[in-house]
Coordinates of C-alpha atoms in Angstrom, one line a residue:
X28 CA -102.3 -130.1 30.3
X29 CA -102.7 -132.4 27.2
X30 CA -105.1 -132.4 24.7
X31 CA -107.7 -135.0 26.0
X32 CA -108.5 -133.2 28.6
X33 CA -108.8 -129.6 27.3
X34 CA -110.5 -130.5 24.5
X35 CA -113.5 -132.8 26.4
X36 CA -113.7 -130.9 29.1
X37 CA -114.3 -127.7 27.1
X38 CA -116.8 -129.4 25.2
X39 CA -118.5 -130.5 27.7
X40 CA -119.2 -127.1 29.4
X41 CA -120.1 -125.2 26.1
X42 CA -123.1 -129.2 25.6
X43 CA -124.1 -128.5 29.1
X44 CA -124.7 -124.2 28.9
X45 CA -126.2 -124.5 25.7
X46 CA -129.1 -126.5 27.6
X47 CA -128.9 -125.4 30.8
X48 CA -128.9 -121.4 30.6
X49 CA -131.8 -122.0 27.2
X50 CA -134.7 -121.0 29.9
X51 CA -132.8 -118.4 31.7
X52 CA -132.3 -116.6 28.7
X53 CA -135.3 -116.7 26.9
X54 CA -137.4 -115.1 30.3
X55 CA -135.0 -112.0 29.3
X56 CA -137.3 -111.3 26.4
X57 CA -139.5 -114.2 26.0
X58 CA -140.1 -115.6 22.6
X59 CA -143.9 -115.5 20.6
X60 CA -143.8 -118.7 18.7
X61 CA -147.2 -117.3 17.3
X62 CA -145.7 -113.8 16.4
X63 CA -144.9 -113.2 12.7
X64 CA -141.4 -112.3 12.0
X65 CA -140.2 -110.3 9.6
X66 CA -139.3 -112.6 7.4
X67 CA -142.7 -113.8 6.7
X68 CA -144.4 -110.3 6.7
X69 CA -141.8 -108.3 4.2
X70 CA -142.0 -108.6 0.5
X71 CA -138.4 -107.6 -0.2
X72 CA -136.6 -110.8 -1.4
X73 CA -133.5 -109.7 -1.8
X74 CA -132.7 -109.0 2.3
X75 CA -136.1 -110.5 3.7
X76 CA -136.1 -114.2 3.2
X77 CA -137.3 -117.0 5.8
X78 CA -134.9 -120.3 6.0
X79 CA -134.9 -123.3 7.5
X80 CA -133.7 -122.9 11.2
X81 CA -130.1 -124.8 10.4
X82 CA -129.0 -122.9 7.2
X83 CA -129.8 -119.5 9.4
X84 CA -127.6 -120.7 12.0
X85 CA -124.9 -122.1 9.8
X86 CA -125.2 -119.1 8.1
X87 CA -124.7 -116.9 11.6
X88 CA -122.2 -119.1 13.0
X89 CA -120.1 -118.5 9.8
X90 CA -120.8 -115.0 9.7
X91 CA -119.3 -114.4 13.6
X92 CA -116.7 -116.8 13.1
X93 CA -114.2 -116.0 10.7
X94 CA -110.4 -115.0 11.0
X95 CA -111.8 -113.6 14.6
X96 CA -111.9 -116.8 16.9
X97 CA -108.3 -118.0 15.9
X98 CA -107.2 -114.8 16.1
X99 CA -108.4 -113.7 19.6
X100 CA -107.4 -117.1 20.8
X101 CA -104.1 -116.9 19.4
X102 CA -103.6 -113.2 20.9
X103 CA -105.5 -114.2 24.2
X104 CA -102.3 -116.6 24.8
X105 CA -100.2 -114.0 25.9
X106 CA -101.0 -114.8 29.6
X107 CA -101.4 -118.1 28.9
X108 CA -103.6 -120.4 28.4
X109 CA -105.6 -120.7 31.8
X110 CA -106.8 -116.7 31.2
X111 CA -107.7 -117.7 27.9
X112 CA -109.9 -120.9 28.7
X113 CA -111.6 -118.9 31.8
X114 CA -113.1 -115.8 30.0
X115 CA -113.5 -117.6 27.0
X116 CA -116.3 -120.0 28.5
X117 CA -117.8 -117.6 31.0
X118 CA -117.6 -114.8 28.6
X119 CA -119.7 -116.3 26.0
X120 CA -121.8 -118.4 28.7
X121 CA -122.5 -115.4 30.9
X122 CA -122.4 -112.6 28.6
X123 CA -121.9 -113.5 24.9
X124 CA -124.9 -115.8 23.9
X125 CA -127.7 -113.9 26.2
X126 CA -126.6 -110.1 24.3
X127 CA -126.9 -112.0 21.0
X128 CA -130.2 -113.0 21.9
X129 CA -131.0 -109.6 23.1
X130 CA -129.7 -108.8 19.7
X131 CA -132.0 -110.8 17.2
X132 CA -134.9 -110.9 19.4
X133 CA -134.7 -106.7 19.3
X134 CA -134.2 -106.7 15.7
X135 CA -137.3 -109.2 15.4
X136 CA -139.7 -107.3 17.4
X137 CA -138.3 -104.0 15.3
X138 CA -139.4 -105.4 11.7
X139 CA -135.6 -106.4 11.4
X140 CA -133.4 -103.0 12.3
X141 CA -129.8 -103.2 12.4
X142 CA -128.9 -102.2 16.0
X143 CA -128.0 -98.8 15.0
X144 CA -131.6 -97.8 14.4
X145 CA -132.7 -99.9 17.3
X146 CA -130.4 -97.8 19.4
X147 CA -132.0 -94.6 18.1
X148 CA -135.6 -95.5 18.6
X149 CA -134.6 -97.0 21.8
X150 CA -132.1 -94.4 23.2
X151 CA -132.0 -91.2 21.4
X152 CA -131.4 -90.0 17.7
X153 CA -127.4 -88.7 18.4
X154 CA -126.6 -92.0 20.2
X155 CA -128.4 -94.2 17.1
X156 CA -126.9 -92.5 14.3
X157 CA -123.4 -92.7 15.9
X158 CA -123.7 -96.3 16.4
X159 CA -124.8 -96.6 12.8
X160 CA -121.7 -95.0 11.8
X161 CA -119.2 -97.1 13.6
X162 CA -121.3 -100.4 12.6
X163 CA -121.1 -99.3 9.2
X164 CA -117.2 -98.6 9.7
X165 CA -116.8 -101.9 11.7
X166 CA -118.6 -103.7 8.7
X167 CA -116.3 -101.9 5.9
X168 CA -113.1 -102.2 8.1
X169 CA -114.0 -105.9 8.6
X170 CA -114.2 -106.4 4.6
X171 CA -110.7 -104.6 4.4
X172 CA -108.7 -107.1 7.2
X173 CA -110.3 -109.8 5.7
X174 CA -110.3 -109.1 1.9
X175 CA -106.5 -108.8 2.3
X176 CA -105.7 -111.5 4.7
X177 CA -107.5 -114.0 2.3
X178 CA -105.9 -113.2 -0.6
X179 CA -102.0 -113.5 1.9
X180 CA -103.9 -116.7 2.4
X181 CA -104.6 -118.4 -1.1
X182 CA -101.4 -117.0 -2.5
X183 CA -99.1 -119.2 -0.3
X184 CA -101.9 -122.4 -0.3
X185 CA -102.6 -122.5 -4.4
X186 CA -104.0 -125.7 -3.8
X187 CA -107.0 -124.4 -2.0
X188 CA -107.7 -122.1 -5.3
X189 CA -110.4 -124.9 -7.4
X190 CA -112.0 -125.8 -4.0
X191 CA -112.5 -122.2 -3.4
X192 CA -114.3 -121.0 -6.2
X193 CA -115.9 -124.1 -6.7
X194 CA -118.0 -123.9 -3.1
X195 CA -119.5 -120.4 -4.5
X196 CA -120.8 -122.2 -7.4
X197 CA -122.2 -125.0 -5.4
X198 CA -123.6 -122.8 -2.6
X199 CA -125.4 -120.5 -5.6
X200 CA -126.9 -123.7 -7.2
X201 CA -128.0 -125.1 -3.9
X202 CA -129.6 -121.7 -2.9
X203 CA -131.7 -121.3 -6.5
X204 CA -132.3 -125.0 -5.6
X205 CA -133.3 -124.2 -2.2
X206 CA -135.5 -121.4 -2.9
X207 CA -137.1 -122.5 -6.1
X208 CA -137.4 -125.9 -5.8
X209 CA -137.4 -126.5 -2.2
X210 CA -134.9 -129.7 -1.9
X211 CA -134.6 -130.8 1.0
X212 CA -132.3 -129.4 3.5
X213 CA -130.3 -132.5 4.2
X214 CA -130.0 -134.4 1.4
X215 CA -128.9 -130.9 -0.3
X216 CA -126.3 -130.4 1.9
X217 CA -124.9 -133.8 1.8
X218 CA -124.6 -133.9 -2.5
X219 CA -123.2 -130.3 -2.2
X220 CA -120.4 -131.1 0.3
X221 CA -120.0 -135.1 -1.8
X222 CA -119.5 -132.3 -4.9
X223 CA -117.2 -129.9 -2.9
X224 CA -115.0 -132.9 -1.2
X225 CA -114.3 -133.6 -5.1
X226 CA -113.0 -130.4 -6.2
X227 CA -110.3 -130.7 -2.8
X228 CA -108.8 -134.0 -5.1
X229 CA -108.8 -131.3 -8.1
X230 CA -107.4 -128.6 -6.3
X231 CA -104.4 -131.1 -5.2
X232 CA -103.9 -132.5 -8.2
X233 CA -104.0 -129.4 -9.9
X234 CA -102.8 -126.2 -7.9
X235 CA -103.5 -122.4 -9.4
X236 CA -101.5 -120.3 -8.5
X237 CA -102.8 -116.3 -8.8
X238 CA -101.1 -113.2 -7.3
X239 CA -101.7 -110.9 -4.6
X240 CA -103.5 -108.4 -6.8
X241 CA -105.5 -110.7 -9.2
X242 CA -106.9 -112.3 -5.4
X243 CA -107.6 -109.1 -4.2
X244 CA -109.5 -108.0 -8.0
X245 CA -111.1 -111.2 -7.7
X246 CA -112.3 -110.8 -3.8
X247 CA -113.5 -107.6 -4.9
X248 CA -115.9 -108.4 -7.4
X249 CA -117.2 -111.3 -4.8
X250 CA -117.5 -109.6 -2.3
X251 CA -119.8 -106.7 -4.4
X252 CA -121.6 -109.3 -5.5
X253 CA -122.5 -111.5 -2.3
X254 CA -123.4 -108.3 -0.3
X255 CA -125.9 -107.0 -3.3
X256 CA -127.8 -110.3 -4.0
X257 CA -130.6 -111.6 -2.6
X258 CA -129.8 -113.4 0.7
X259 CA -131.1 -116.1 0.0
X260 CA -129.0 -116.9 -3.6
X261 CA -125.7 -116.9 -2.4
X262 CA -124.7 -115.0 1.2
X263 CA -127.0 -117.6 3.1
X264 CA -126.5 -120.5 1.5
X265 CA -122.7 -120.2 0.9
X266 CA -121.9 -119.7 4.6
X267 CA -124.5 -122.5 5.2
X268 CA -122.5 -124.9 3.4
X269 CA -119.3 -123.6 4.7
X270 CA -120.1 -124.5 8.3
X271 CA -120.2 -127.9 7.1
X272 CA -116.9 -127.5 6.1
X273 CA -115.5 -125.7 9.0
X274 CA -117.5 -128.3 11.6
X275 CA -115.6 -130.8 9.5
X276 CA -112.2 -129.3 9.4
X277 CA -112.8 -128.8 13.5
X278 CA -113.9 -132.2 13.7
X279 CA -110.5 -133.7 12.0
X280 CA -108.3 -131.1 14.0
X281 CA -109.6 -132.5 17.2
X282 CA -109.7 -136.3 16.1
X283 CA -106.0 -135.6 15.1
X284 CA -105.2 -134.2 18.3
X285 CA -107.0 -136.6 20.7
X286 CA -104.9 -139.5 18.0
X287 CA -101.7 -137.8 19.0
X288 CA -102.7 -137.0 22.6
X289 CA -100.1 -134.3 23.1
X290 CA -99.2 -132.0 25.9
X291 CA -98.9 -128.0 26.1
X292 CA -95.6 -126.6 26.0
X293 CA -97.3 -123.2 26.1
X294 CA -97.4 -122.0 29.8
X295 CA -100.7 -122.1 31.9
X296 CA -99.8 -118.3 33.3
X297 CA -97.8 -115.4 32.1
X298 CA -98.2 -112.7 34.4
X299 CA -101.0 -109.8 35.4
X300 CA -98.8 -108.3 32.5
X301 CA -97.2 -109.1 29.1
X302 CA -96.4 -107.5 26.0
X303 CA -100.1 -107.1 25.3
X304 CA -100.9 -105.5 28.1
X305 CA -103.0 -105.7 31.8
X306 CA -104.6 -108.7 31.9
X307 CA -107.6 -106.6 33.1
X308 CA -109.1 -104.6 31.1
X309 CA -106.7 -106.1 28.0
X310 CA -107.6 -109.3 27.6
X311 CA -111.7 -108.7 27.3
X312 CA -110.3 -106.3 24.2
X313 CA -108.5 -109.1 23.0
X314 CA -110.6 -112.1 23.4
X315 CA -113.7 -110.8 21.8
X316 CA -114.8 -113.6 19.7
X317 CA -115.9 -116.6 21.7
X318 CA -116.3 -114.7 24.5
X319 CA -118.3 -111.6 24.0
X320 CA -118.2 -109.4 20.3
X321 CA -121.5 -107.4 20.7
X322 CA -120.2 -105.9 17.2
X323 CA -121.8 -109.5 16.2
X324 CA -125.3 -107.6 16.2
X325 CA -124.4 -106.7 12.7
X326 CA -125.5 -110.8 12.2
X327 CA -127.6 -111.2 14.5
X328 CA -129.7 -108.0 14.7
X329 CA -130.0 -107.6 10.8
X330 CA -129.3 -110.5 8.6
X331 CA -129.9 -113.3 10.8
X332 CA -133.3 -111.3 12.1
X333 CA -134.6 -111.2 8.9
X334 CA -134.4 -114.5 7.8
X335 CA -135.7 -116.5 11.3
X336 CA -139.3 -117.8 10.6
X337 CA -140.4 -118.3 14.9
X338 CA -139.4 -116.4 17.3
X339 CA -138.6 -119.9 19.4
X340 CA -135.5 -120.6 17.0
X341 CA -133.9 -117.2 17.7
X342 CA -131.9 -118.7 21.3
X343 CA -130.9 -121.9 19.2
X344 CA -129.7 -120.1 16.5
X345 CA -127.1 -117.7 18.7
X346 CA -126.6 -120.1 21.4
X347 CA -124.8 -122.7 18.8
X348 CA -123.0 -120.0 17.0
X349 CA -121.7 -118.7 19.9
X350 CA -120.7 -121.4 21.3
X351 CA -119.3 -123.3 17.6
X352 CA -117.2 -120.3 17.8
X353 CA -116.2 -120.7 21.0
X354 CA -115.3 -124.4 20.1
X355 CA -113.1 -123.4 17.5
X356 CA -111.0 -120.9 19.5
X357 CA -110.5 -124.5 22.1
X358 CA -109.9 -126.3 18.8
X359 CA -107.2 -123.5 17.9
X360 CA -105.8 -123.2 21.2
X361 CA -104.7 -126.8 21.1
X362 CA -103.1 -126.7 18.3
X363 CA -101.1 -123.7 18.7
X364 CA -99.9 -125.0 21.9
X365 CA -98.9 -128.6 21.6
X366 CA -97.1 -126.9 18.5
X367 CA -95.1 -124.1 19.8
X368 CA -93.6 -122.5 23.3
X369 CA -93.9 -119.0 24.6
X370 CA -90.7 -118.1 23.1
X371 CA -91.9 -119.3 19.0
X372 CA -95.0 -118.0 20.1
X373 CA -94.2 -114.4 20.6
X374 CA -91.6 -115.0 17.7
X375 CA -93.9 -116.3 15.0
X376 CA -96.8 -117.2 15.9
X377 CA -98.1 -113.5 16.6
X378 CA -96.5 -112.3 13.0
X379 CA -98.6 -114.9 11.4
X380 CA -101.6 -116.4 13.0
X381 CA -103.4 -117.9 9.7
X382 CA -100.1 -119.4 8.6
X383 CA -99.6 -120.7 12.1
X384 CA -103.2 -121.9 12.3
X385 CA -102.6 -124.0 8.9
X386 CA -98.9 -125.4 9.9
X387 CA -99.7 -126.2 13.5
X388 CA -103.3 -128.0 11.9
X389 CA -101.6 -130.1 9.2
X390 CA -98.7 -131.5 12.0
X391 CA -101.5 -132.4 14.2
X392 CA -103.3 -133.9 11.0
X393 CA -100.3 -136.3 10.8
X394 CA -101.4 -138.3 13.5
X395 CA -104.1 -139.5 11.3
X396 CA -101.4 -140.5 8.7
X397 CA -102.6 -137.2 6.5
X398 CA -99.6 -136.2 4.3
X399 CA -98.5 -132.5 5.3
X400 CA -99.4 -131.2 1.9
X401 CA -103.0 -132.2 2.5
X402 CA -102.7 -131.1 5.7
X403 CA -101.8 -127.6 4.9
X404 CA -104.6 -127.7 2.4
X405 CA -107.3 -128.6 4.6
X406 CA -105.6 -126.3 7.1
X407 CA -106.3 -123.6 4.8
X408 CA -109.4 -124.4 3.8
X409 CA -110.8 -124.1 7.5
X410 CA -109.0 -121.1 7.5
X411 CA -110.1 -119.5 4.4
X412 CA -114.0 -120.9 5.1
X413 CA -113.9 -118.6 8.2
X414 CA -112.8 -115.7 6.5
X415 CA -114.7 -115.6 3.1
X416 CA -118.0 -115.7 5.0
X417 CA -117.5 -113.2 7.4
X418 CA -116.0 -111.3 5.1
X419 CA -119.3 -110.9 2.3
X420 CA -121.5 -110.9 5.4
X421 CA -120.0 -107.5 7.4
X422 CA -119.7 -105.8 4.1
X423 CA -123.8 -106.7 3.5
X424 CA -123.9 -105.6 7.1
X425 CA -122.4 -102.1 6.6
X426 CA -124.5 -101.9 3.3
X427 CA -127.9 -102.2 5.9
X428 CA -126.1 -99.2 8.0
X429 CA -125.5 -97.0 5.4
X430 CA -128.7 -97.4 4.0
X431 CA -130.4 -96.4 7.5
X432 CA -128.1 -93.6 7.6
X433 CA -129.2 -92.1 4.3
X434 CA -132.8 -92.4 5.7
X435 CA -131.9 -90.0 8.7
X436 CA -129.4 -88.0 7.2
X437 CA -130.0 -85.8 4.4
X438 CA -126.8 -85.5 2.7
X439 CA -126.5 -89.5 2.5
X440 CA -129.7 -89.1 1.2
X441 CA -128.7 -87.2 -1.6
X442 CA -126.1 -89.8 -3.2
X443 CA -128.9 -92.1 -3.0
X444 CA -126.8 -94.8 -0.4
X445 CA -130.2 -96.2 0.7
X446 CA -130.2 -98.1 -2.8
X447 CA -128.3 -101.1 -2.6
X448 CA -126.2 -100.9 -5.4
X449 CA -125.1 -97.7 -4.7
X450 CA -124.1 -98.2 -1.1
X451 CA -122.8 -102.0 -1.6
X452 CA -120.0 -100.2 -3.8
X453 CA -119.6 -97.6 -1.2
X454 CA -118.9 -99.9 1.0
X455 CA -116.7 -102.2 -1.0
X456 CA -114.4 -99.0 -2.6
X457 CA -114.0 -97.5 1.0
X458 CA -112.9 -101.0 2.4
X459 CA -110.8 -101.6 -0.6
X460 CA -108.8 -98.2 0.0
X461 CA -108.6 -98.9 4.1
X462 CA -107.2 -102.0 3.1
X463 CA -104.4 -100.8 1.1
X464 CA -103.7 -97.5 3.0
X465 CA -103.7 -98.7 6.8
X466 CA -101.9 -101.4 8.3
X467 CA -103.6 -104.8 9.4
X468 CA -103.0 -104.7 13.1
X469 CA -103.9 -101.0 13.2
X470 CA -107.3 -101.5 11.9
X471 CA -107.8 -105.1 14.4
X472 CA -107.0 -103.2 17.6
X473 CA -110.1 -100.8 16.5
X474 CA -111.8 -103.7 15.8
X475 CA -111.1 -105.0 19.5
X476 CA -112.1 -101.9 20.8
X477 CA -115.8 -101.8 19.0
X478 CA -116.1 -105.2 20.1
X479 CA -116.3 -104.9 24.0
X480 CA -117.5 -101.5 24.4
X481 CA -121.0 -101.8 22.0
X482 CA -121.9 -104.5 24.6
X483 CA -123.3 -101.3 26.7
X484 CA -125.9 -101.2 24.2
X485 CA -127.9 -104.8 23.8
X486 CA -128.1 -104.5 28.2
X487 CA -129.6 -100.5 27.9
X488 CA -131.9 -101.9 25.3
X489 CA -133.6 -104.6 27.2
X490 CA -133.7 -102.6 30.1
X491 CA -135.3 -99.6 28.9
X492 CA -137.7 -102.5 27.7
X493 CA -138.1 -103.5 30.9
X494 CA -139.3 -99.8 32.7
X495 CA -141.4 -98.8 29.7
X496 CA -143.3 -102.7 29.9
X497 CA -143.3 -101.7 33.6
X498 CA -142.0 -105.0 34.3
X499 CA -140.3 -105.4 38.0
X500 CA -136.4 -105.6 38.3
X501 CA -136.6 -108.9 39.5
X502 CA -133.8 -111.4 40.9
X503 CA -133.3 -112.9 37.5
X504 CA -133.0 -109.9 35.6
X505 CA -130.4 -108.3 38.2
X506 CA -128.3 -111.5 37.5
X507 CA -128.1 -112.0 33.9
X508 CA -129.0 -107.8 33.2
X509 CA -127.9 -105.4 35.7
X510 CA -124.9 -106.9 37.4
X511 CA -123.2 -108.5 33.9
X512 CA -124.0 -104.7 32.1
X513 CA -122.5 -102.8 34.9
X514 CA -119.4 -105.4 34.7
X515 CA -119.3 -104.5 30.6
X516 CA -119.5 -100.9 31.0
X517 CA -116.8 -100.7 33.5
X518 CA -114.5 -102.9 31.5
X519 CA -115.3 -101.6 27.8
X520 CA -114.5 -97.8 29.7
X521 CA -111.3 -98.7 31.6
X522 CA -110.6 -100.6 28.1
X523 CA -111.2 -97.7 26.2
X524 CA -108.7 -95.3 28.7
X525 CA -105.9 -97.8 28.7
X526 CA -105.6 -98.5 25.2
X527 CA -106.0 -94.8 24.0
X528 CA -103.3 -94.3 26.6
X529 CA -101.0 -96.7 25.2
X530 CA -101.6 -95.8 21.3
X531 CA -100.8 -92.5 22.2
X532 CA -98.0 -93.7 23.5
X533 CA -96.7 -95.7 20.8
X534 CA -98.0 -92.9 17.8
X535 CA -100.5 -95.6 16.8
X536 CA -102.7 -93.1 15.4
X537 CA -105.1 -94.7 13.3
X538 CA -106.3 -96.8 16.2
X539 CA -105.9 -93.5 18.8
X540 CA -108.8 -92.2 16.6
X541 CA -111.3 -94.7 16.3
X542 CA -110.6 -95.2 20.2
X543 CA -111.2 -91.6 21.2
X544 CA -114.0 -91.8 18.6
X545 CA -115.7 -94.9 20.6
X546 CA -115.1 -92.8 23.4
X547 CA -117.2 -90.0 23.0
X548 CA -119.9 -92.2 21.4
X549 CA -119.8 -93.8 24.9
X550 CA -119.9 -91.0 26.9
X551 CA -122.6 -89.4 24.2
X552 CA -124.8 -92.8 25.0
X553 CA -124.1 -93.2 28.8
X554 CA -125.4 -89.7 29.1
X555 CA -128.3 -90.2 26.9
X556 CA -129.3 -93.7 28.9
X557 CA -129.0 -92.6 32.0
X558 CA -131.7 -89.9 31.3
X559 CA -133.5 -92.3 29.7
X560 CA -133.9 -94.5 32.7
X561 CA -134.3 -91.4 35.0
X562 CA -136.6 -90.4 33.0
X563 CA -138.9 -94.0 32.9
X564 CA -138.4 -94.5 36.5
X565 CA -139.4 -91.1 37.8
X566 CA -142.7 -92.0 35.9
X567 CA -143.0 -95.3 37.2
X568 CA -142.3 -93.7 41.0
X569 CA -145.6 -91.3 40.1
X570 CA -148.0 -93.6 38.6
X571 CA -151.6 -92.6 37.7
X572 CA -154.2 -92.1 40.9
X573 CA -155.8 -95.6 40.9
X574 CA -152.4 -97.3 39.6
X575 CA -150.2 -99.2 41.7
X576 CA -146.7 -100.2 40.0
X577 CA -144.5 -103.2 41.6
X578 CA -141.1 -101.2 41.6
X579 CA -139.2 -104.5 43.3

């Protein structure tokens, strides 16, 4: 395999599914282009705020993106890179955009609920409130792997330090900008990046170097800040411009590797079994981003819900975040392995991935003539711009959990978490401590875990939809519904015994928890569905007299 080939021939697929599988998506929960969203009807500024349809997907692909695509890539390599390149593109073809649609379009039609309290009204209250609690412990674990890997990150690139803080400063001007003055979308964008490309030559010439713990002081006060400010003054915009600089650094990364042209040494196949585990049920739980990561509801269903302004943006806006992740788990695929072989691989690679992300982009970048040093920065950059945004927008995301929680739950409630500022520095001190307490591939294989098996919920939700709208189970909703949910649910349960199995095994104990955790909250909700659907269909079988109901 070289380079050419992987790289236009994945492209090509993730162009043609974006336009071909648009209509058979949206007849899963067709869109109201006349419907007011939420956006338009709330008053609240500070989390309601309608944007223009390309800085709410920049902003969504940005938020799903981060460390998780190179990561899961990376990891997914273990049985080499044929594995990888199959689930990745019918994973997020299949399964991945049409639950993210399922996602916002819930979220829209629910005055823009996080898909804990969609899962409550939809399901049952014990089933809701314990899929508020993991989303709010996936959002606050999420800060903590990524609040620490940036600051590894910056400390060994000092170069990227003025570019850095300099795009936060740009992205809070061009929001005020945005929102006050409404500049135009385009011609923002291109002075901001012109601005931003500048500081890059600063940050060169002129490298800061800051420790571990003044990056991690400093990502803490960002982070409280970006998750407590209005949306539209800094989270939005921020990750807006940050795609630009991400589709740019993915841009360069392929141009360098189609320049160079050069061929795998990373093995198409393994084995059914490596070091990470069964191919089956392993790699879905390792692969999540760019394939399926229902925990991405916490963007979709949430923050992206509540700024879309028409219903007929919401399959544009997860169908090219989706699949721009997807693109840059290819992207980081190639690089990894024209770079390395299986033995460097499992030697450094694994130990390492953002470092081997940023040495395996700037040798590639030398086919362009780009001096490594520039290389490594703009390897870290990309890097870093995946991380930062993902980073601010969990932690906001757990901040919209715990404030549902406190609604439902009395003592919540009475520490007053449903006000902002109280529960955005709830979240941010209980990330900071997971962080420093509890080791980085401990918390990621929880992560994982959340990932594939929350995917149950997004297919129950649209088909309890279905039997109370006493809609028919057609073909097309047996094909892109029933027969891809059944296929989740099997996997994220066999996923769910294997790896509690094996981190039992190996005394991983943190992990063993959140597992067997997820696993009763999946047994809780399979229990509570099922009645739910027994329930709908027994009184669709014994319709009013007079009232006939199509049950094909």
């Amino acid at each position: 395999m070289n380079a050419l080939i992987w790289l236009v021939g994945g492209y090509g697929l993730l162009f043609l599914s974006h336009f071909l599988l648009k209509k058979p998506t949206e007849r899963i929960w067709p869109p109201d282009p006349n419907r007011t969203t939420p956006a338009l009807e709330s008053k609240d500024s500070r989390d309601f705020a309608k944007n223009h349809v390309a800085i709410v997907t920049g902003q969504y692909f940005m938020a799903i993106a981060g460390l998780s695509p190179i990561l899961s890539a990376i990891m997914g390599l273990y049985w080499g890179w044929i594995p990888a390149l199959i689930w990745l593109l019918v994973g997020v073809s299949l399964m991945g955009t049409p639950t993210e649609y399922i996602h916002i379009m819930a979220s829209v039609r629910n005055k823009g609920a996080t898909m804990g309290e969609i899962v409550r009204k939809v399901i049952g209250d014990a089933s809701g409130i314990c899929a508020a609690i993991s989303l709010w412990f996936l959002g606050t674990i999420t800060y903590s792997i990524f609040m620490t890997t940036m600051a590894k990150t910056m400390v060994s690139i000092p170069m990227a330090t003025i570019p850095t803080i300099a795009l936060t400063i740009i992205a809070i001007c061009f929001g005020y900008l945005r929102s006050k003055r409404n500049i135009p979308v385009f011609s923002g964008t291109v002075v901001a990046l012109i601005v931003w490309a500048f500081t890059i030559y600063l940050g060169i010439k002129y490298p800061i170097s800051w420790s571990y713990d003044a990056w991690v002081v400093g990502l803490i006060a960002y982070t409280f800040i970006a998750a407590y400010l209005p949306v539209w003054l800094i989270l939005a915009p921020r990750d807006f411009l940050n795609s630009g600089v991400l589709l740019f650094g993915a841009l360069l990364g392929t141009i360098a590797l189609l320049a160079g042209i050069p061929h795998f040494t990373m093995p198409a196949w393994v084995g059914w079994e490596t070091a990470r585990g069964l191919l089956w049920p392993a790699i879905m739980a390792t692969i999540t981003c760019g394939a399926i990561n229902a925990t991405h509801c916490m963007m979709s269903a949430g923050i992206a819900s509540r700024q879309l302004d028409n219903e007929k943006h919401a399959f544009t806006v997860v169908s090219l975040g989706t699949k721009g992740e997807t693109l840059l788990a290819l992207v980081t695929i190639a690089l990894i392995a024209t770079h390395w072989d299986y033995a460097g691989f499992t030697s450094t690679v694994v130990k390492n991935a953002g470092g081997a992300f940023s040495q395996a982009f700037a040798a590639a970048a030398k086919n362009l003539g780009i001096p490594e040093h520039i290389g490594l920065t703009m390897g870290a950059l990309t890097l870093t711009g995946f991380i930062i945004t993902t980073m601010d927008a969990y932690a906001r995301g757990a901040r919209y959990s715990l404030e549902e929680l406190a609604r439902r739950l009395r003592p919540l409630g009475a520490l007053h978490l449903e006000k902002p500022i109280i529960s955005t520095f709830f979240v941010v001190l209980i990330g900071t401590w997971m962080a420093l307490k509890t080791p980085f591939n401990q918390l990621w294989a929880g992560f994982a875990l959340v990932s594939l098996t929350f995917a149950i919920y997004p297919y129950a939700v649209v088909l309890i939809n279905r039997l109370e709208e006493g809609k028919p189970i057609d073909g097309h909703f047996i094909t892109w519904i029933v027969v891809p949910g059944a296929f989740m649910y099997i996997s994220g349960l066999a996923a769910l015994l294997y790896f509690i199995y094996r981190f039992s095994t190996e005394a991983q104990w943190t992990p063993l928890v959140m597992a067997t955790f997820l696993l009763v909250l999946f047994v809780l909700s399979s229990c509570q569905i099922a009645a739910k659907v027994t329930k709908l269909r027994s009184q669709i079988a014994k319709p009013p007299e007079g009232k006939v109901v199509d049950l094909t």
